[in-house]
PDB file of C-alpha atoms (C1' of nucleotides) in Angstrom:
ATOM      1  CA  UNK A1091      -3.425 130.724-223.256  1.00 47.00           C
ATOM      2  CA  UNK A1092      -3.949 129.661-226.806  1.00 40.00           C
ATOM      3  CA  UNK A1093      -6.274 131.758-228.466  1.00 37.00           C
ATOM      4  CA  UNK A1094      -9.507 131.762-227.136  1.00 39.00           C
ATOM      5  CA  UNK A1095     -12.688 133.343-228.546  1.00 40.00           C
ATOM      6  CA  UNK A1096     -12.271 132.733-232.014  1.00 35.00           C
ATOM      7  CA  UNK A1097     -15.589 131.291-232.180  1.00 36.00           C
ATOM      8  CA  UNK A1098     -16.494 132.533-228.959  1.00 37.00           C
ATOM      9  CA  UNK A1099     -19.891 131.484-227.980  1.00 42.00           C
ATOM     10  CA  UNK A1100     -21.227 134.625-228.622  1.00 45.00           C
ATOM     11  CA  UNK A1101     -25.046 133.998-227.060  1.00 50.00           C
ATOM     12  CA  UNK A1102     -26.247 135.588-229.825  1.00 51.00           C
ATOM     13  CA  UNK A1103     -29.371 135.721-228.063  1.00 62.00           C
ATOM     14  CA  UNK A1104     -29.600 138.931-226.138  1.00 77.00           C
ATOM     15  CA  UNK A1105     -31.167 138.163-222.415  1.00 84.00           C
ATOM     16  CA  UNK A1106     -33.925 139.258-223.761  1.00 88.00           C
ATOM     17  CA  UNK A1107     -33.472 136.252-226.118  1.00 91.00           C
ATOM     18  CA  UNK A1108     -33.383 133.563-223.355  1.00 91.00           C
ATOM     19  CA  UNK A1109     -35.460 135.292-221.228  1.00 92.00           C
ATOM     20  CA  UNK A1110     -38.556 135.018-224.071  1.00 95.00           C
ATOM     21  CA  UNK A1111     -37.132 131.273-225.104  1.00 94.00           C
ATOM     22  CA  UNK A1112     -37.671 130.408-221.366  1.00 95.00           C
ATOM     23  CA  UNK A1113     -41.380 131.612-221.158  1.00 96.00           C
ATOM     24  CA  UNK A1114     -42.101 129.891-224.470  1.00 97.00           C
ATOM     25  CA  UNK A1115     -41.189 127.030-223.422  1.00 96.00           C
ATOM     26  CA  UNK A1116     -43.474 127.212-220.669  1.00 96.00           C
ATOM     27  CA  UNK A1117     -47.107 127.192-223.072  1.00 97.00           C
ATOM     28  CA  UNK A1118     -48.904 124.012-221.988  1.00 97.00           C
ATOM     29  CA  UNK A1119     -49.737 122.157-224.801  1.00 97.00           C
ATOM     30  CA  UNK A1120     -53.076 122.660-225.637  1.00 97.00           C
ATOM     31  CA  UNK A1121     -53.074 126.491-224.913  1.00 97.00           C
ATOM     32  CA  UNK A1122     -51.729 129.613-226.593  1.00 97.00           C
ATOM     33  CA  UNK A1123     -50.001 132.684-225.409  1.00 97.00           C
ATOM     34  CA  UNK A1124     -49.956 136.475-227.086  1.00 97.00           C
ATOM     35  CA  UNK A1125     -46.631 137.925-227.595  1.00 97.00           C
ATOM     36  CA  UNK A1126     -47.351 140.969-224.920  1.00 95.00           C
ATOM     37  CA  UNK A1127     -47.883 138.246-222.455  1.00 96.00           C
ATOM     38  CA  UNK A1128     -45.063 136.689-223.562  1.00 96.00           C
ATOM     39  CA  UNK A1129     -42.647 139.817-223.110  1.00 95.00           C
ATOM     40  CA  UNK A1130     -44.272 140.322-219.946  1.00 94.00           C
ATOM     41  CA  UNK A1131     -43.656 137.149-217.945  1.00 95.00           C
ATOM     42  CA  UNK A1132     -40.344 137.216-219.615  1.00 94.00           C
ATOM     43  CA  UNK A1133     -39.693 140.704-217.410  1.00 93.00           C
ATOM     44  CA  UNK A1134     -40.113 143.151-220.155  1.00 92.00           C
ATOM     45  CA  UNK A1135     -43.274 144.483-220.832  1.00 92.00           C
ATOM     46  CA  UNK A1136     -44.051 146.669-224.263  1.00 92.00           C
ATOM     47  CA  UNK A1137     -41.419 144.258-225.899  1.00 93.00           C
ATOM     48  CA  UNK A1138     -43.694 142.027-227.720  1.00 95.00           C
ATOM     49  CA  UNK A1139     -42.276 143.247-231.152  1.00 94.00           C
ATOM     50  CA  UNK A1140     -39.311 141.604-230.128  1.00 94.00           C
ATOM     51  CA  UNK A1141     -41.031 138.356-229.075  1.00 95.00           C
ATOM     52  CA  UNK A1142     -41.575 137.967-232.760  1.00 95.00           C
ATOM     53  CA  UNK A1143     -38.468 138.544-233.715  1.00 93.00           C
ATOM     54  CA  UNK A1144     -37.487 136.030-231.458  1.00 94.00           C
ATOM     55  CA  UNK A1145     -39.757 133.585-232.489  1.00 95.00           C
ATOM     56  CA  UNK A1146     -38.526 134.707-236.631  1.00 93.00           C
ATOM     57  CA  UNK A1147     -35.064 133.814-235.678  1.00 91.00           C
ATOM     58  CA  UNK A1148     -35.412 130.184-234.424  1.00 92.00           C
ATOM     59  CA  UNK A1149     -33.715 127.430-236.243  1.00 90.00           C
ATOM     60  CA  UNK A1150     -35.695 125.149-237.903  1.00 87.00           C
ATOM     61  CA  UNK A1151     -36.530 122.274-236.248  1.00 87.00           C
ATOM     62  CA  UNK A1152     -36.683 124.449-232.743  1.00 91.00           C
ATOM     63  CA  UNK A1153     -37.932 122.376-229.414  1.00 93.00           C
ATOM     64  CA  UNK A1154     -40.216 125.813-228.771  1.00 95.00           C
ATOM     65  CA  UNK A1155     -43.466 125.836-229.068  1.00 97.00           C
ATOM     66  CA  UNK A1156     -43.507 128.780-230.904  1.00 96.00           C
ATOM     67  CA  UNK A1157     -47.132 127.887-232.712  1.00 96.00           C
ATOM     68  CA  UNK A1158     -48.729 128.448-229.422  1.00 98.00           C
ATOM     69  CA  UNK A1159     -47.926 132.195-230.000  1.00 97.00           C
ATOM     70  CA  UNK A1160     -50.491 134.285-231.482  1.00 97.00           C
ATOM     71  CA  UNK A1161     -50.722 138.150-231.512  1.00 97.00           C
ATOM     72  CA  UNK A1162     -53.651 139.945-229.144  1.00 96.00           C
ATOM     73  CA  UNK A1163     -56.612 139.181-231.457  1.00 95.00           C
ATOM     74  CA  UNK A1164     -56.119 135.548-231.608  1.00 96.00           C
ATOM     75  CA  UNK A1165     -54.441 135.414-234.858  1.00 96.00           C
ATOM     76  CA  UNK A1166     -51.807 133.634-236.495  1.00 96.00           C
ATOM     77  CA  UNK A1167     -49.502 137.041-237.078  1.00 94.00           C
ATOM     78  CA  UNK A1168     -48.297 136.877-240.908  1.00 91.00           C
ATOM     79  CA  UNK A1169     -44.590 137.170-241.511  1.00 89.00           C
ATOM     80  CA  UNK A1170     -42.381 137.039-243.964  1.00 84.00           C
ATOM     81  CA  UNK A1171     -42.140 133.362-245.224  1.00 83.00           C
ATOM     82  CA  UNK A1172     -45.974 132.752-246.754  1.00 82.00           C
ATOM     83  CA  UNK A1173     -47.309 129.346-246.070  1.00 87.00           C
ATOM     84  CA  UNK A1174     -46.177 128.756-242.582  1.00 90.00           C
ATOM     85  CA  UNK A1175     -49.140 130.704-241.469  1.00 92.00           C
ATOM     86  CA  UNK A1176     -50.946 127.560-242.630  1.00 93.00           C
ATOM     87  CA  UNK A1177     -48.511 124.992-240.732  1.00 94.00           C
ATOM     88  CA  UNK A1178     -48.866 126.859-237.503  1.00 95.00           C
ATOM     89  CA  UNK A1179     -52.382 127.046-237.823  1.00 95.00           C
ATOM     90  CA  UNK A1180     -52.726 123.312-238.235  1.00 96.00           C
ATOM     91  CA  UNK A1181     -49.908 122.374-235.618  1.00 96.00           C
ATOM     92  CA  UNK A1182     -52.937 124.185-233.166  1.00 97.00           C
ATOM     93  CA  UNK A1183     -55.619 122.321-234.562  1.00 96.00           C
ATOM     94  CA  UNK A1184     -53.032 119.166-233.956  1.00 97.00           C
ATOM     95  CA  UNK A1185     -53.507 120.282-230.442  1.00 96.00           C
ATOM     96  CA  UNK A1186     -56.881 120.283-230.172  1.00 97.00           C
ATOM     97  CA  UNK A1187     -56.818 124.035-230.116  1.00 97.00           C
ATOM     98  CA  UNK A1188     -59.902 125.493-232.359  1.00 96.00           C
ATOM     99  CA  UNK A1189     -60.037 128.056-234.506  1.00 95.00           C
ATOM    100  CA  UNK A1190     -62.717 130.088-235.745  1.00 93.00           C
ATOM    101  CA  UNK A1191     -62.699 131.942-238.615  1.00 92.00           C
ATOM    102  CA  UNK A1192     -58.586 131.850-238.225  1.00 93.00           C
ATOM    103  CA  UNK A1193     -58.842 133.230-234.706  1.00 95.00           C
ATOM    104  CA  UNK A1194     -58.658 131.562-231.565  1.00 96.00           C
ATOM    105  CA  UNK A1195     -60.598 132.415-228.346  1.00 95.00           C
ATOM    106  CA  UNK A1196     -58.389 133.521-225.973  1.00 95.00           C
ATOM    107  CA  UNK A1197     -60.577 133.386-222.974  1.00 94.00           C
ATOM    108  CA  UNK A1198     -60.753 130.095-223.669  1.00 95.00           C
ATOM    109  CA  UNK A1199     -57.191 129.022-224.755  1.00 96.00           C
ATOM    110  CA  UNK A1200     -55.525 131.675-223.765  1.00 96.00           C
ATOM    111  CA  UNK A1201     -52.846 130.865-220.896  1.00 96.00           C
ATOM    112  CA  UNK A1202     -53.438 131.764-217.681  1.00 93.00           C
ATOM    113  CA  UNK A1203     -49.889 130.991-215.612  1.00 90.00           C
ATOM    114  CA  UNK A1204     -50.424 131.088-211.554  1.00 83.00           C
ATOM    115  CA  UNK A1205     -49.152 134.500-211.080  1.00 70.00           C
ATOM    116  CA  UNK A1206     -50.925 134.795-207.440  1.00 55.00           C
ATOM    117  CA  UNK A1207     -53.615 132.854-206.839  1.00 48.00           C
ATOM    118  CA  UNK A1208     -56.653 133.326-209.168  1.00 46.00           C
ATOM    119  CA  UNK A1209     -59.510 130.888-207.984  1.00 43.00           C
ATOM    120  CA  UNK A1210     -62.347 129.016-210.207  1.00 44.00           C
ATOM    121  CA  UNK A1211     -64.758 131.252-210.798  1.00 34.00           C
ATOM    122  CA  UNK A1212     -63.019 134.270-211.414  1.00 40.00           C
ATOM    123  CA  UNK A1213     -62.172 133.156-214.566  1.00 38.00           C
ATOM    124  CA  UNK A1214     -65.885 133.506-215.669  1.00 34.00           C
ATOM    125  CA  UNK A1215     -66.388 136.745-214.102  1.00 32.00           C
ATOM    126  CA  UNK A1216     -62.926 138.221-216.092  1.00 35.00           C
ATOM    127  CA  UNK A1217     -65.125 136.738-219.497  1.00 34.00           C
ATOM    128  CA  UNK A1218     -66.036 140.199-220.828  1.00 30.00           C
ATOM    129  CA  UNK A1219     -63.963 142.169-218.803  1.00 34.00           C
ATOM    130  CA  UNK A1220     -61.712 144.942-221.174  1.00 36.00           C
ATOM    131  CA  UNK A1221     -58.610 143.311-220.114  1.00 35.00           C
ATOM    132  CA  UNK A1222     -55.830 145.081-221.459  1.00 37.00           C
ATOM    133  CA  UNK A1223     -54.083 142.363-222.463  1.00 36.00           C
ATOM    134  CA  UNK A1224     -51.263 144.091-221.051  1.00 36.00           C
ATOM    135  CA  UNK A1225     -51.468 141.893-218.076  1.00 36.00           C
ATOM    136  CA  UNK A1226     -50.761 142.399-214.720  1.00 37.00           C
ATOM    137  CA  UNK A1227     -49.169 145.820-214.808  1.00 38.00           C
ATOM    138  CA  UNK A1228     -51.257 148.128-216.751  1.00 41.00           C
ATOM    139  CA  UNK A1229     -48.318 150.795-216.442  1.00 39.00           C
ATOM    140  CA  UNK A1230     -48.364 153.010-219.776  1.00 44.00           C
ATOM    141  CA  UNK A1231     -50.525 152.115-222.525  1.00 41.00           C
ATOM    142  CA  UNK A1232     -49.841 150.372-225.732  1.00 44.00           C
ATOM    143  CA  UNK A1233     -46.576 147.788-225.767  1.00 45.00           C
TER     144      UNK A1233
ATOM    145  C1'  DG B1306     -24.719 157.255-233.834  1.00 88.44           C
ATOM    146  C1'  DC B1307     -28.702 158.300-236.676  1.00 88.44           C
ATOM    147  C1'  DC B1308     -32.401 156.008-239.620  1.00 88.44           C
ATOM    148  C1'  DG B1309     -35.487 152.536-241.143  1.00 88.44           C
ATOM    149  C1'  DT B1310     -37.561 148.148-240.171  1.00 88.44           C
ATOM    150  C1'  DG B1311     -40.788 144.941-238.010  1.00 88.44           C
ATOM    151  C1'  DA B1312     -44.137 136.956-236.191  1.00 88.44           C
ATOM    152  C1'  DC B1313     -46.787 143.775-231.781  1.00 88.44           C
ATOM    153  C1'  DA B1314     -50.388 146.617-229.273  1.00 88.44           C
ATOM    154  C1'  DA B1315     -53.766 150.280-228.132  1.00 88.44           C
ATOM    155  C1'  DT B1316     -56.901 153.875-229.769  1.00 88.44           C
ATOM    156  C1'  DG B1317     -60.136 156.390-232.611  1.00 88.44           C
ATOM    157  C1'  DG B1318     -63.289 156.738-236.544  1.00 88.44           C
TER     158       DG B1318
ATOM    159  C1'  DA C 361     -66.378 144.456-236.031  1.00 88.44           C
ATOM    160  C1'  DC C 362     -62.994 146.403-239.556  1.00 88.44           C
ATOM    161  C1'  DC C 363     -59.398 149.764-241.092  1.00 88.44           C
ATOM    162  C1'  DA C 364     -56.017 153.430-240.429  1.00 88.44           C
ATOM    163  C1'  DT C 365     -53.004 155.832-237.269  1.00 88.44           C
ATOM    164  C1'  DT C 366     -49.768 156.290-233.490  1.00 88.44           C
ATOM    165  C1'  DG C 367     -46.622 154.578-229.985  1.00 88.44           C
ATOM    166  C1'  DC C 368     -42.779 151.553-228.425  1.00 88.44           C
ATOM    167  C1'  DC C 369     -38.136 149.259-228.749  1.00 88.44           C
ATOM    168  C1'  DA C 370     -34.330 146.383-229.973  1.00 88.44           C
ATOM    169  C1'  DC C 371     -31.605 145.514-234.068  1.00 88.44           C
ATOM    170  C1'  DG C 372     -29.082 145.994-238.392  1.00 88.44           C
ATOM    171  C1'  DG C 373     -27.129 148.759-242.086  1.00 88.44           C
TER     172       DG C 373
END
DNA sequence: GCCGTGACAATGG
DNA sequence: ACCATTGCCACGG
């Protein structure tokens, strides 16, 4: 067997990796996501640091909708590269998302994936409500 | 294998 | 509501 993993396909992208890439994908246009929520559905909550990095080390010209990721406040997180701050923002507005005073309201655009089955109405009452953000499983604090 | 870094998050003042 | 501090974790040097 000639040699063989000379340029192996290394995946590069830890589980973790595909397993974030995979929930990304999922945003709806139209609505954003935070990057705790995003760990979490992915299967590993208190890993939203690594959601960013995720979403640092895409390639240009990446079929994720990595605009539609915003930190817990709403906000366009600032990295390292100035100016794209600006491009996401505007790639939200593109989507009809709004945003006020460079924040968007997550109780409004925030997505809310079927986890179980929430019903019309609750979504009011959970308007005001200290959600953790952490979603679903509390566990701990912080993430 | 230890140390510093970082597209985050929660808490307290 | 804003700012500073503390906690958490994978990753790279």
């Amino acid at each position: 067997m000639p040699r063989r993993p000379d340029v192996s396909p290394p995946p590069s992208a830890s589980a973790l990796r595909a397993r974030i890439h995979a929930v990304v994908r999922r945003i709806p246009r139209g609505k954003v996501a935070t990057y705790g929520q995003i760990a979490a559905l992915a299967g590993f909550p208190r890993h939203a640091r690594q959601v960013g990095y995720a979403m640092r080390d895409l390639p240009r010209g990446s079929d994720l909708p990595w605009h539609r990721v915003l930190n817990a406040r709403g906000e366009v997180s600032p990295r390292a590269a100035v100016g794209w701050e600006d491009v996401q923002r505007d790639l939200l507005e593109q989507e009809g998302i709004e945003l006020a005073r460079e924040r968007v309201d997550l109780t409004r655009y925030g997505w809310k994936p079927r986890t179980g089955h929430a019903r019309p109405g609750e979504a009011s009452a959970a308007r005001g409500k200290p959600r953790s953000t952490s979603h679903a499983a509390p566990r701990r604090t912080r993430g």
